[in-house]
XYZ file of C-alpha atoms in Angstrom:
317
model
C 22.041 -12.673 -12.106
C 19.297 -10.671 -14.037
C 17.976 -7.525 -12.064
C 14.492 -9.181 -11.307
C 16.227 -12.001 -9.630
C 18.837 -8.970 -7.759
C 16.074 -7.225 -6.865
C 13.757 -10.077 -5.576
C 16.376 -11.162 -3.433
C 16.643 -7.592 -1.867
C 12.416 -8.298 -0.940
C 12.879 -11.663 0.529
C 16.141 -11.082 2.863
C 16.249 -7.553 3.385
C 12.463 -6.508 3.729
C 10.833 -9.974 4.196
C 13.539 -11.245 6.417
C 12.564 -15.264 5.051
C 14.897 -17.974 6.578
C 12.489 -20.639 7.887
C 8.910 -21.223 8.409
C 5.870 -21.163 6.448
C 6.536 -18.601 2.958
C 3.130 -18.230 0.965
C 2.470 -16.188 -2.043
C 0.071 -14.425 -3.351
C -0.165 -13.529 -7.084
C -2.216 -13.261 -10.249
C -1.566 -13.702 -14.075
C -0.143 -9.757 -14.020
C 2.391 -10.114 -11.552
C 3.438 -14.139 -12.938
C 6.864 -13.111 -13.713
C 7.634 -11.649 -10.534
C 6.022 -13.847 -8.795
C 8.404 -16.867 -10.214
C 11.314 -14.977 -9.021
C 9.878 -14.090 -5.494
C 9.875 -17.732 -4.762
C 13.109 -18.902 -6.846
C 14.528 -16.138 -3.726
C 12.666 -17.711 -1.132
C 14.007 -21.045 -2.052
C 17.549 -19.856 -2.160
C 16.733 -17.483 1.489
C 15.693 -20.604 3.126
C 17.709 -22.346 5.733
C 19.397 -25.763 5.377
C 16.706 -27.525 7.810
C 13.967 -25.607 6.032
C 10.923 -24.600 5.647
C 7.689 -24.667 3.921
C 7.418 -22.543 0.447
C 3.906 -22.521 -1.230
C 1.890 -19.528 -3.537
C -1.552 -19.001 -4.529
C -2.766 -17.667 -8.087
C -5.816 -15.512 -7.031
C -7.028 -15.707 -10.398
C -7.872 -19.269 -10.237
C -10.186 -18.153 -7.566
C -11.725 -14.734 -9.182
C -12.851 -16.875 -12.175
C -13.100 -13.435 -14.171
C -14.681 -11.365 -10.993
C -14.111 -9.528 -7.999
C -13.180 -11.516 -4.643
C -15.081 -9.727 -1.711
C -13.917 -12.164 0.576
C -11.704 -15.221 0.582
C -13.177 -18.450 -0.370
C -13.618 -21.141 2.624
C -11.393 -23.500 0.778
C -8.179 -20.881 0.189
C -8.997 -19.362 3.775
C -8.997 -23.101 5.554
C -5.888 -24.065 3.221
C -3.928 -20.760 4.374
C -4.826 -21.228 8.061
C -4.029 -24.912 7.703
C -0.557 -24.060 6.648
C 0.434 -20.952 8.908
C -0.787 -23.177 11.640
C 1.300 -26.531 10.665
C 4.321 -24.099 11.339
C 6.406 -24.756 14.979
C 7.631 -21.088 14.798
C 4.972 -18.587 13.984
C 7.014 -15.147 13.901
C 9.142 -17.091 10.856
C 6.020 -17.064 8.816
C 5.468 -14.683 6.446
C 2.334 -13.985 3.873
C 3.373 -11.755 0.818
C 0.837 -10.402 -1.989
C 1.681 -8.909 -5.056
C -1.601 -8.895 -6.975
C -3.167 -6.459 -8.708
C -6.402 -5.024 -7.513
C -9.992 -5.737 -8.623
C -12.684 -3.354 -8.182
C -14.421 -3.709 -4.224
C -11.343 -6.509 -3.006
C -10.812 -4.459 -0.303
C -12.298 -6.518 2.304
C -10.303 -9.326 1.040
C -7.405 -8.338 1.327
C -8.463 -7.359 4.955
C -9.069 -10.817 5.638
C -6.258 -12.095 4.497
C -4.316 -9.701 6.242
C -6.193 -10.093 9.533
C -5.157 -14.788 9.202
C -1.784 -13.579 8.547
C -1.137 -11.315 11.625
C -2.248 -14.046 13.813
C 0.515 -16.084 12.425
C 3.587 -14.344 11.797
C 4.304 -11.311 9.038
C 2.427 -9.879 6.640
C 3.053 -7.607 3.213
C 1.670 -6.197 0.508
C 2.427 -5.200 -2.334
C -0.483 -4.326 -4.532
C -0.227 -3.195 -8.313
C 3.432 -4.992 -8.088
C 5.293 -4.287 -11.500
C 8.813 -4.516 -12.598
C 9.308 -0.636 -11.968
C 7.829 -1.021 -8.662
C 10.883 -2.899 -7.512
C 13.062 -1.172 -9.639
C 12.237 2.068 -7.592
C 11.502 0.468 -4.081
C 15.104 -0.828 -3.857
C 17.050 1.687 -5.851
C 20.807 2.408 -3.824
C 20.058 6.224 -4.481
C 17.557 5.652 -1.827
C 19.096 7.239 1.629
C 17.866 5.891 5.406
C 19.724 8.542 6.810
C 17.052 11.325 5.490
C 14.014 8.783 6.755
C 15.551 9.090 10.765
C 15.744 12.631 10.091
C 12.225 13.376 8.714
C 11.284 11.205 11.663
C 12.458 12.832 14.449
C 11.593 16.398 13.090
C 7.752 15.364 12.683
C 7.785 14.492 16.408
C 8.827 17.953 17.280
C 6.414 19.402 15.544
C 2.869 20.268 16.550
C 1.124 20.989 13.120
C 2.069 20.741 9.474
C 1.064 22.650 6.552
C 0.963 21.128 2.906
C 0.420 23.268 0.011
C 1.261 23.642 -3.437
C 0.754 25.297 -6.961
C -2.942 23.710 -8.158
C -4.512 24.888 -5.243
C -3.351 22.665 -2.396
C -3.774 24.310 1.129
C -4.327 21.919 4.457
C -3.441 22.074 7.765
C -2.887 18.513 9.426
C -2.488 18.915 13.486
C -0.810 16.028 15.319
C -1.084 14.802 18.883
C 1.675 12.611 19.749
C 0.880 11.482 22.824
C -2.289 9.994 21.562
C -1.652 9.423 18.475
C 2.629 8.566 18.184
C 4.479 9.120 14.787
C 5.487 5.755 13.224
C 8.138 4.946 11.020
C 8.335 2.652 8.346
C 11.502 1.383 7.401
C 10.035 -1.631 4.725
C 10.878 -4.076 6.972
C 8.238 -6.621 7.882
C 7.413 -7.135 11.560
C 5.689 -10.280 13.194
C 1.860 -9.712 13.954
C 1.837 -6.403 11.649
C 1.203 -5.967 8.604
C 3.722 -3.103 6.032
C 4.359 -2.469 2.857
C 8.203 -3.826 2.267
C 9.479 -0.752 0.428
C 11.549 2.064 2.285
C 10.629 4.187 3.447
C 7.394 6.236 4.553
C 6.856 8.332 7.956
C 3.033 8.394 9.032
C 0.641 9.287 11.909
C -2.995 9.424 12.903
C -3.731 13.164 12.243
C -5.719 14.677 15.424
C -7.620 17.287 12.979
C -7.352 17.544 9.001
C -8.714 21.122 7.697
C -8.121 22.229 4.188
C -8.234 21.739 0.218
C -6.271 18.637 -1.190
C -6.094 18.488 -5.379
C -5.452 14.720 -5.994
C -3.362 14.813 -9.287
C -1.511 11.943 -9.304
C -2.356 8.572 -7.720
C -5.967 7.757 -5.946
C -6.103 4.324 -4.475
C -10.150 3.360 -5.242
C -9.482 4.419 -9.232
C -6.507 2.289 -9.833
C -9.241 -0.708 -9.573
C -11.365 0.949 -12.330
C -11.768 -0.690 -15.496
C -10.869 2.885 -17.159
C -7.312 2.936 -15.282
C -6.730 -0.851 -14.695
C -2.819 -1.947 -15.115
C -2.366 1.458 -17.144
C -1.435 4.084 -14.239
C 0.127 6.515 -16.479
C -3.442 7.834 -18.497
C -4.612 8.039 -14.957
C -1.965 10.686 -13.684
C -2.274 12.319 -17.104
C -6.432 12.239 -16.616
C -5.465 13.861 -12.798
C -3.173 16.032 -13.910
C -5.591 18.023 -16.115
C -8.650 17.038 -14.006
C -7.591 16.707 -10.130
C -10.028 15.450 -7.634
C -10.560 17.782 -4.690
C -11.370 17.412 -1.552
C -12.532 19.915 0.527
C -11.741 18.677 4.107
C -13.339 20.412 7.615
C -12.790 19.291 10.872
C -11.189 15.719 9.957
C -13.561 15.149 7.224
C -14.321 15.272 3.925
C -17.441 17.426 3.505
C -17.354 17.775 -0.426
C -15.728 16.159 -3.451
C -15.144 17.878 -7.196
C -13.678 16.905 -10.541
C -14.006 18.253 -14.141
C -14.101 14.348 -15.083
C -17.672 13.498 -14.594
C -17.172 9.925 -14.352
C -14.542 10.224 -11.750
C -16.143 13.007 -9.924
C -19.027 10.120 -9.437
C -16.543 6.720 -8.611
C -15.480 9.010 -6.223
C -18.474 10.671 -4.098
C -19.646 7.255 -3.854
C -16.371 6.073 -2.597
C -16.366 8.688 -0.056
C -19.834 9.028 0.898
C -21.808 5.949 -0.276
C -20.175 3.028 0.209
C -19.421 4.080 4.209
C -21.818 6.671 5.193
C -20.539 6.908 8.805
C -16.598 6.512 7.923
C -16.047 6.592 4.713
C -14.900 10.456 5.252
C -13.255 10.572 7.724
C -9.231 10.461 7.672
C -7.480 7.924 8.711
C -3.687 8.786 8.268
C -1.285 11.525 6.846
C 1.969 9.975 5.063
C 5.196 11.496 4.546
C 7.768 10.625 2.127
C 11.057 9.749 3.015
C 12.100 7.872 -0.094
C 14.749 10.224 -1.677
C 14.791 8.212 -5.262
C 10.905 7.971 -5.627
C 10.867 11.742 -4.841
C 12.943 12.698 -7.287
C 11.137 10.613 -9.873
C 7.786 11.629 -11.700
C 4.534 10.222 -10.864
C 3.444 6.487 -12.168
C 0.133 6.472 -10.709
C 0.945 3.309 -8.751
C -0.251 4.348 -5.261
C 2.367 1.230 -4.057
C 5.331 3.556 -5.036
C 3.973 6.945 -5.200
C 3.254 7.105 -1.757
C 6.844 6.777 -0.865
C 7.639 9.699 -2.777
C 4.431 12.450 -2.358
C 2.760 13.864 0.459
C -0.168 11.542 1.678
C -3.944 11.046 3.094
C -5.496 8.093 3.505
C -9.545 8.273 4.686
C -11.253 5.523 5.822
C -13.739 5.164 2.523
C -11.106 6.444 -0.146
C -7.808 5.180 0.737
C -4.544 6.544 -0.411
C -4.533 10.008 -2.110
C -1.936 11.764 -3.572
């Protein structure tokens, strides 16, 4: 068995959970490969009195551009098939493709016809290395339980570090309750299927954050696109701040012009009433990703650095 196949398995019937039911994928020409072996699983997860196994190449429908939305024949074909299924908690949508530039709301709709009829993951900017480090054994479940329960004790947490680094996030649990993310897919909720993250709605965000390593609305840009590691090295010497007040961001900087730009608009354009305002804090709980360096793969990077996701510019590290 080579490791893709090993490791593919570990997705569909640890994570994904695929016996029966509807199974659609998901890919593009990037993630082909993987994509083969994702199914070749599937096929060999799949119960004796079966199930329905099917995948989409998104690239087919991009035709060389951004999807904004999903096209009425895809979206009637998908809901066609999720539907046909007698058990709708065995079906599960998967997506490994890499992102175009403003796909966002695609994915959102695709996300928001999958909940309706079973599970639903992601796992954008898939690579080889992305599995490779999502289902590593060095990876301990223990430490995840542990970071979880001490976050729910706590009232307020401080996140700082040596480039300048200094915010406060304050948590209300009883309004807002710490979740857990184990990797495992859930019926009518959508997850990322790599262990392991802890996360919350932060009641107030007030601080500095440097961004040097991964910053989900760049990893679309034709400057950074499939090559993550010139855009931690770009980050590294140039890190995006944020200067945060009151749950929002109120001002954005970076040495790198061009970035400095993507990025107010991100933040400040393309949402004017949202688009700064936070929407979660992330913990890491993945003990290999932590002690590995930085890819600038938000997918795996997230399970091993310190978090914020707002509303306009998702996923910072």
């Amino acid at each position: 068995m080579s490791d893709l196949s090993s490791l593919t398995d570990s997705l569909v019937n640890t994570y994904v959970g695929y016996k029966e039911g509807t199974f659609l994928l998901f890919w593009d020409s990037a993630t082909k490969n993987i994509a083969a072996s994702i199914l070749e699983s599937a096929i060999h997860a799949r119960n004796p009195h079966g199930g329905y196994i099917s995948s989409f190449n998104i690239d087919d429908y991009r035709n060389g551009r951004s999807l904004t939305s999903l096209p009425a024949d895809l979206k009637q074909e998908l809901e066609s098939k999720l539907q046909a299924s007698s058990d709708p908690n065995q079906n599960t949508v998967l997506y490994i493709m890499h992102s175009l530039p403003d796909e966002i709301p695609m994915r959102k709709e695709l996300i928001g016809i999958a909940q309706k009829h079973g599970k639903i993951g992601g796992l954008p900017e898939c690579t080889l290395d992305v599995l490779k480090a999502a289902y590593h054994p060095n990876n301990n479940p223990a430490f995840s339980d542990e970071l979880f329960v001490f976050i729910k004790k706590e009232s307020a947490i401080r996140v700082t570090d040596d480039s300048g680094t200094d915010f406060t996030v304050t948590m209300n649990h009883s309004k807002y309750p710490v979740m857990h993310s184990s990797g495992i897919l859930k019926p009518k909720r959508f997850g990322n299927p790599i262990p392991s993250e802890v996360y919350l709605y932060p009641e107030d965000v007030n601080g500095t954050m440097g961004i040097k390593g991964s910053y989900g609305p760049i990893m679309g840009h034709e400057r950074f696109r499939n090559d993550y590691a010139s855009l931690v090295d770009v980050l590294q010497k140039t890190p995006i701040i944020w200067q945060i007040r009151k749950g929002e961001i109120t001002d954005v900087n970076c040495n790198d012009a061009e970035i400095q730009a993507y990025v107010r608009t991100a933040v400040f354009e393309k949402d004017p009433v949202n688009g700064n305002k936070f929407g979660e804090f992330g913990a890491p709980s993945n003990l290999y990703i932590l002690s590995r360096e930085l890819t600038g793969n938000m997918i795996i990077d997230e399970k091993g650095r310190v978090n914020l996701k707002a509303l306009g510019a998702p996923s910072a590290i």
